[in-house]
PDB file of N, CA and C in Angstrom:
ATOM      1  N   MET A   1     119.129 115.017 100.387  1.00 84.00           N
ATOM      2  CA  MET A   1     118.844 115.493 101.720  1.00 84.00           C
ATOM      3  C   MET A   1     117.332 115.600 101.887  1.00 84.00           C
ATOM      4  N   VAL A   2     116.861 115.179 103.019  1.00 90.00           N
ATOM      5  CA  VAL A   2     115.436 115.264 103.345  1.00 90.00           C
ATOM      6  C   VAL A   2     115.231 116.454 104.276  1.00 90.00           C
ATOM      7  N   ARG A   3     114.241 117.232 103.966  1.00 90.00           N
ATOM      8  CA  ARG A   3     113.915 118.396 104.797  1.00 90.00           C
ATOM      9  C   ARG A   3     112.595 118.141 105.525  1.00 90.00           C
ATOM     10  N   HIS A   4     112.392 118.862 106.582  1.00 91.00           N
ATOM     11  CA  HIS A   4     111.151 118.735 107.334  1.00 91.00           C
ATOM     12  C   HIS A   4     109.944 119.011 106.437  1.00 91.00           C
ATOM     13  N   SER A   5     110.071 119.973 105.543  1.00 93.00           N
ATOM     14  CA  SER A   5     108.958 120.304 104.646  1.00 93.00           C
ATOM     15  C   SER A   5     108.634 119.136 103.715  1.00 93.00           C
ATOM     16  N   ASP A   6     109.655 118.380 103.280  1.00 94.00           N
ATOM     17  CA  ASP A   6     109.419 117.202 102.428  1.00 94.00           C
ATOM     18  C   ASP A   6     108.607 116.155 103.180  1.00 94.00           C
ATOM     19  N   ILE A   7     108.957 115.943 104.424  1.00 95.00           N
ATOM     20  CA  ILE A   7     108.273 114.944 105.252  1.00 95.00           C
ATOM     21  C   ILE A   7     106.813 115.329 105.447  1.00 95.00           C
ATOM     22  N   LYS A   8     106.567 116.581 105.721  1.00 94.00           N
ATOM     23  CA  LYS A   8     105.196 117.047 105.927  1.00 94.00           C
ATOM     24  C   LYS A   8     104.382 116.944 104.643  1.00 94.00           C
ATOM     25  N   LYS A   9     105.001 117.234 103.498  1.00 95.00           N
ATOM     26  CA  LYS A   9     104.301 117.130 102.210  1.00 95.00           C
ATOM     27  C   LYS A   9     103.841 115.702 101.934  1.00 95.00           C
ATOM     28  N   LEU A  10     104.551 114.715 102.465  1.00 95.00           N
ATOM     29  CA  LEU A  10     104.197 113.315 102.264  1.00 95.00           C
ATOM     30  C   LEU A  10     103.185 112.815 103.303  1.00 95.00           C
ATOM     31  N   GLY A  11     102.664 113.732 104.115  1.00 95.00           N
ATOM     32  CA  GLY A  11     101.562 113.391 105.006  1.00 95.00           C
ATOM     33  C   GLY A  11     101.935 112.964 106.410  1.00 95.00           C
ATOM     34  N   PHE A  12     103.176 113.160 106.799  1.00 96.00           N
ATOM     35  CA  PHE A  12     103.584 112.824 108.164  1.00 96.00           C
ATOM     36  C   PHE A  12     103.134 113.927 109.112  1.00 96.00           C
ATOM     37  N   THR A  13     102.848 113.541 110.351  1.00 95.00           N
ATOM     38  CA  THR A  13     102.484 114.512 111.370  1.00 95.00           C
ATOM     39  C   THR A  13     103.539 114.492 112.471  1.00 95.00           C
ATOM     40  N   GLY A  14     103.583 115.576 113.217  1.00 92.00           N
ATOM     41  CA  GLY A  14     104.548 115.680 114.306  1.00 92.00           C
ATOM     42  C   GLY A  14     105.594 116.713 113.981  1.00 92.00           C
ATOM     43  N   GLY A  15     106.788 116.490 114.476  1.00 78.00           N
ATOM     44  CA  GLY A  15     107.884 117.422 114.266  1.00 78.00           C
ATOM     45  C   GLY A  15     108.783 117.465 115.474  1.00 78.00           C
ATOM     46  N   PHE A  16     109.353 118.620 115.711  1.00 71.00           N
ATOM     47  CA  PHE A  16     110.297 118.795 116.805  1.00 71.00           C
ATOM     48  C   PHE A  16     109.636 118.552 118.135  1.00 71.00           C
ATOM     49  N   PRO A  17     110.303 118.036 119.132  1.00 74.00           N
ATOM     50  CA  PRO A  17     111.657 117.483 119.071  1.00 74.00           C
ATOM     51  C   PRO A  17     111.667 115.980 118.826  1.00 74.00           C
ATOM     52  N   LEU A  18     110.492 115.357 118.824  1.00 84.00           N
ATOM     53  CA  LEU A  18     110.451 113.894 118.851  1.00 84.00           C
ATOM     54  C   LEU A  18     110.548 113.239 117.487  1.00 84.00           C
ATOM     55  N   GLY A  19     109.820 113.704 116.530  1.00 93.00           N
ATOM     56  CA  GLY A  19     109.841 113.075 115.223  1.00 93.00           C
ATOM     57  C   GLY A  19     108.489 113.110 114.555  1.00 93.00           C
ATOM     58  N   TYR A  20     108.335 112.281 113.534  1.00 96.00           N
ATOM     59  CA  TYR A  20     107.133 112.259 112.714  1.00 96.00           C
ATOM     60  C   TYR A  20     106.550 110.854 112.685  1.00 96.00           C
ATOM     61  N   THR A  21     105.254 110.783 112.422  1.00 95.00           N
ATOM     62  CA  THR A  21     104.608 109.486 112.256  1.00 95.00           C
ATOM     63  C   THR A  21     103.635 109.547 111.090  1.00 95.00           C
ATOM     64  N   LYS A  22     103.450 108.385 110.479  1.00 95.00           N
ATOM     65  CA  LYS A  22     102.422 108.199 109.455  1.00 95.00           C
ATOM     66  C   LYS A  22     102.135 106.706 109.406  1.00 95.00           C
ATOM     67  N   GLY A  23     100.938 106.351 109.838  1.00 93.00           N
ATOM     68  CA  GLY A  23     100.581 104.938 109.859  1.00 93.00           C
ATOM     69  C   GLY A  23     101.540 104.137 110.715  1.00 93.00           C
ATOM     70  N   ARG A  24     102.151 103.125 110.123  1.00 94.00           N
ATOM     71  CA  ARG A  24     103.078 102.240 110.837  1.00 94.00           C
ATOM     72  C   ARG A  24     104.501 102.786 110.880  1.00 94.00           C
ATOM     73  N   ILE A  25     104.750 103.927 110.236  1.00 96.00           N
ATOM     74  CA  ILE A  25     106.109 104.474 110.109  1.00 96.00           C
ATOM     75  C   ILE A  25     106.348 105.571 111.132  1.00 96.00           C
ATOM     76  N   ARG A  26     107.521 105.520 111.737  1.00 96.00           N
ATOM     77  CA  ARG A  26     107.965 106.577 112.652  1.00 96.00           C
ATOM     78  C   ARG A  26     109.331 107.053 112.190  1.00 96.00           C
ATOM     79  N   LEU A  27     109.531 108.365 112.190  1.00 96.00           N
ATOM     80  CA  LEU A  27     110.832 108.959 111.875  1.00 96.00           C
ATOM     81  C   LEU A  27     111.323 109.702 113.104  1.00 96.00           C
ATOM     82  N   ASP A  28     112.436 109.266 113.659  1.00 95.00           N
ATOM     83  CA  ASP A  28     113.056 109.969 114.778  1.00 95.00           C
ATOM     84  C   ASP A  28     114.055 110.971 114.235  1.00 95.00           C
ATOM     85  N   ILE A  29     114.133 112.116 114.889  1.00 92.00           N
ATOM     86  CA  ILE A  29     115.017 113.201 114.452  1.00 92.00           C
ATOM     87  C   ILE A  29     116.298 113.175 115.276  1.00 92.00           C
ATOM     88  N   TYR A  30     117.437 113.215 114.566  1.00 88.00           N
ATOM     89  CA  TYR A  30     118.750 113.301 115.200  1.00 88.00           C
ATOM     90  C   TYR A  30     119.492 114.470 114.587  1.00 88.00           C
ATOM     91  N   GLU A  31     120.213 115.225 115.418  1.00 80.00           N
ATOM     92  CA  GLU A  31     121.012 116.331 114.913  1.00 80.00           C
ATOM     93  C   GLU A  31     122.452 115.867 114.744  1.00 80.00           C
ATOM     94  N   ASP A  32     122.998 116.065 113.536  1.00 72.00           N
ATOM     95  CA  ASP A  32     124.380 115.693 113.249  1.00 72.00           C
ATOM     96  C   ASP A  32     125.347 116.691 113.887  1.00 72.00           C
ATOM     97  N   ASP A  33     126.628 116.338 113.851  1.00 68.00           N
ATOM     98  CA  ASP A  33     127.661 117.255 114.348  1.00 68.00           C
ATOM     99  C   ASP A  33     127.645 118.583 113.602  1.00 68.00           C
ATOM    100  N   ASP A  34     127.258 118.546 112.333  1.00 69.00           N
ATOM    101  CA  ASP A  34     127.201 119.774 111.535  1.00 69.00           C
ATOM    102  C   ASP A  34     125.868 120.516 111.703  1.00 69.00           C
ATOM    103  N   ARG A  35     125.082 120.065 112.688  1.00 67.00           N
ATOM    104  CA  ARG A  35     123.810 120.692 113.065  1.00 67.00           C
ATOM    105  C   ARG A  35     122.712 120.518 112.024  1.00 67.00           C
ATOM    106  N   LEU A  36     122.865 119.556 111.125  1.00 76.00           N
ATOM    107  CA  LEU A  36     121.800 119.213 110.193  1.00 76.00           C
ATOM    108  C   LEU A  36     121.011 118.055 110.783  1.00 76.00           C
ATOM    109  N   ASP A  37     119.722 118.014 110.511  1.00 84.00           N
ATOM    110  CA  ASP A  37     118.892 116.941 111.036  1.00 84.00           C
ATOM    111  C   ASP A  37     118.974 115.704 110.150  1.00 84.00           C
ATOM    112  N   SER A  38     118.994 114.545 110.785  1.00 89.00           N
ATOM    113  CA  SER A  38     118.950 113.256 110.121  1.00 89.00           C
ATOM    114  C   SER A  38     117.735 112.514 110.655  1.00 89.00           C
ATOM    115  N   PHE A  39     117.254 111.543 109.874  1.00 93.00           N
ATOM    116  CA  PHE A  39     116.022 110.853 110.228  1.00 93.00           C
ATOM    117  C   PHE A  39     116.221 109.344 110.191  1.00 93.00           C
ATOM    118  N   MET A  40     115.959 108.695 111.329  1.00 95.00           N
ATOM    119  CA  MET A  40     116.003 107.238 111.425  1.00 95.00           C
ATOM    120  C   MET A  40     114.574 106.738 111.290  1.00 95.00           C
ATOM    121  N   ALA A  41     114.371 105.768 110.392  1.00 96.00           N
ATOM    122  CA  ALA A  41     113.035 105.251 110.127  1.00 96.00           C
ATOM    123  C   ALA A  41     112.786 103.942 110.868  1.00 96.00           C
ATOM    124  N   TYR A  42     111.548 103.787 111.326  1.00 97.00           N
ATOM    125  CA  TYR A  42     111.079 102.577 111.988  1.00 97.00           C
ATOM    126  C   TYR A  42     109.729 102.204 111.388  1.00 97.00           C
ATOM    127  N   VAL A  43     109.497 100.918 111.195  1.00 96.00           N
ATOM    128  CA  VAL A  43     108.185 100.413 110.809  1.00 96.00           C
ATOM    129  C   VAL A  43     107.768  99.427 111.890  1.00 96.00           C
ATOM    130  N   ASP A  44     106.617  99.670 112.473  1.00 95.00           N
ATOM    131  CA  ASP A  44     106.143  98.839 113.587  1.00 95.00           C
ATOM    132  C   ASP A  44     107.205  98.715 114.678  1.00 95.00           C
ATOM    133  N   ASP A  45     107.890  99.808 114.970  1.00 94.00           N
ATOM    134  CA  ASP A  45     108.938  99.893 115.993  1.00 94.00           C
ATOM    135  C   ASP A  45     110.193  99.073 115.673  1.00 94.00           C
ATOM    136  N   ASN A  46     110.316  98.590 114.441  1.00 96.00           N
ATOM    137  CA  ASN A  46     111.533  97.900 113.994  1.00 96.00           C
ATOM    138  C   ASN A  46     112.375  98.869 113.166  1.00 96.00           C
ATOM    139  N   GLU A  47     113.629  99.022 113.536  1.00 97.00           N
ATOM    140  CA  GLU A  47     114.511  99.945 112.832  1.00 97.00           C
ATOM    141  C   GLU A  47     114.694  99.517 111.380  1.00 97.00           C
ATOM    142  N   VAL A  48     114.504 100.480 110.462  1.00 95.00           N
ATOM    143  CA  VAL A  48     114.675 100.241 109.033  1.00 95.00           C
ATOM    144  C   VAL A  48     116.002 100.814 108.553  1.00 95.00           C
ATOM    145  N   GLY A  49     116.349 102.001 109.014  1.00 95.00           N
ATOM    146  CA  GLY A  49     117.606 102.637 108.630  1.00 95.00           C
ATOM    147  C   GLY A  49     117.434 104.131 108.444  1.00 95.00           C
ATOM    148  N   TRP A  50     118.532 104.764 108.063  1.00 94.00           N
ATOM    149  CA  TRP A  50     118.543 106.212 107.861  1.00 94.00           C
ATOM    150  C   TRP A  50     117.841 106.569 106.566  1.00 94.00           C
ATOM    151  N   ILE A  51     117.061 107.636 106.608  1.00 94.00           N
ATOM    152  CA  ILE A  51     116.422 108.178 105.414  1.00 94.00           C
ATOM    153  C   ILE A  51     117.320 109.299 104.912  1.00 94.00           C
ATOM    154  N   LYS A  52     117.899 109.090 103.732  1.00 91.00           N
ATOM    155  CA  LYS A  52     118.873 110.050 103.207  1.00 91.00           C
ATOM    156  C   LYS A  52     118.305 110.933 102.102  1.00 91.00           C
ATOM    157  N   SER A  53     117.177 110.523 101.508  1.00 93.00           N
ATOM    158  CA  SER A  53     116.609 111.296 100.410  1.00 93.00           C
ATOM    159  C   SER A  53     115.089 111.165 100.412  1.00 93.00           C
ATOM    160  N   VAL A  54     114.454 112.027  99.661  1.00 94.00           N
ATOM    161  CA  VAL A  54     113.002 111.954  99.510  1.00 94.00           C
ATOM    162  C   VAL A  54     112.636 110.628  98.852  1.00 94.00           C
ATOM    163  N   GLN A  55     113.473 110.162  97.931  1.00 95.00           N
ATOM    164  CA  GLN A  55     113.224 108.879  97.265  1.00 95.00           C
ATOM    165  C   GLN A  55     113.248 107.723  98.265  1.00 95.00           C
ATOM    166  N   ASP A  56     114.177 107.758  99.224  1.00 94.00           N
ATOM    167  CA  ASP A  56     114.209 106.738 100.286  1.00 94.00           C
ATOM    168  C   ASP A  56     112.877 106.729 101.051  1.00 94.00           C
ATOM    169  N   LEU A  57     112.391 107.900 101.363  1.00 94.00           N
ATOM    170  CA  LEU A  57     111.162 108.009 102.122  1.00 94.00           C
ATOM    171  C   LEU A  57     109.973 107.524 101.301  1.00 94.00           C
ATOM    172  N   GLU A  58     109.931 107.868 100.022  1.00 95.00           N
ATOM    173  CA  GLU A  58     108.840 107.422  99.152  1.00 95.00           C
ATOM    174  C   GLU A  58     108.846 105.892  99.021  1.00 95.00           C
ATOM    175  N   LYS A  59     110.032 105.280  98.889  1.00 95.00           N
ATOM    176  CA  LYS A  59     110.132 103.821  98.815  1.00 95.00           C
ATOM    177  C   LYS A  59     109.631 103.186 100.107  1.00 95.00           C
ATOM    178  N   LEU A  60     109.989 103.776 101.232  1.00 95.00           N
ATOM    179  CA  LEU A  60     109.542 103.263 102.519  1.00 95.00           C
ATOM    180  C   LEU A  60     108.020 103.312 102.633  1.00 95.00           C
ATOM    181  N   LEU A  61     107.433 104.395 102.179  1.00 94.00           N
ATOM    182  CA  LEU A  61     105.979 104.520 102.210  1.00 94.00           C
ATOM    183  C   LEU A  61     105.320 103.440 101.359  1.00 94.00           C
ATOM    184  N   LEU A  62     105.866 103.193 100.172  1.00 93.00           N
ATOM    185  CA  LEU A  62     105.304 102.179  99.284  1.00 93.00           C
ATOM    186  C   LEU A  62     105.445 100.779  99.863  1.00 93.00           C
ATOM    187  N   SER A  63     106.582 100.497 100.479  1.00 91.00           N
ATOM    188  CA  SER A  63     106.844  99.151 100.976  1.00 91.00           C
ATOM    189  C   SER A  63     106.104  98.829 102.279  1.00 91.00           C
ATOM    190  N   SER A  64     105.634  99.841 102.984  1.00 85.00           N
ATOM    191  CA  SER A  64     105.003  99.589 104.280  1.00 85.00           C
ATOM    192  C   SER A  64     103.482  99.596 104.208  1.00 85.00           C
ATOM    193  N   THR A  65     102.933  99.676 103.012  1.00 71.00           N
ATOM    194  CA  THR A  65     101.462  99.672 102.902  1.00 71.00           C
ATOM    195  C   THR A  65     100.937  98.292 102.611  1.00 71.00           C
TER     196      THR A  65
END
């Protein structure tokens, strides 16, 4: 599970309600039925997929540089 604090620790800016950005990466925030937040990743406005873990986010950061 990815938390807002994890995203901020990795240098993303932004937050509620729109999402986070860092360089070419954008994370949009979606609330699940269980009221937990989920994050859809985009690179250069192209959808990459759901970020399910901190490791997913770290891989995305490495691959987009």
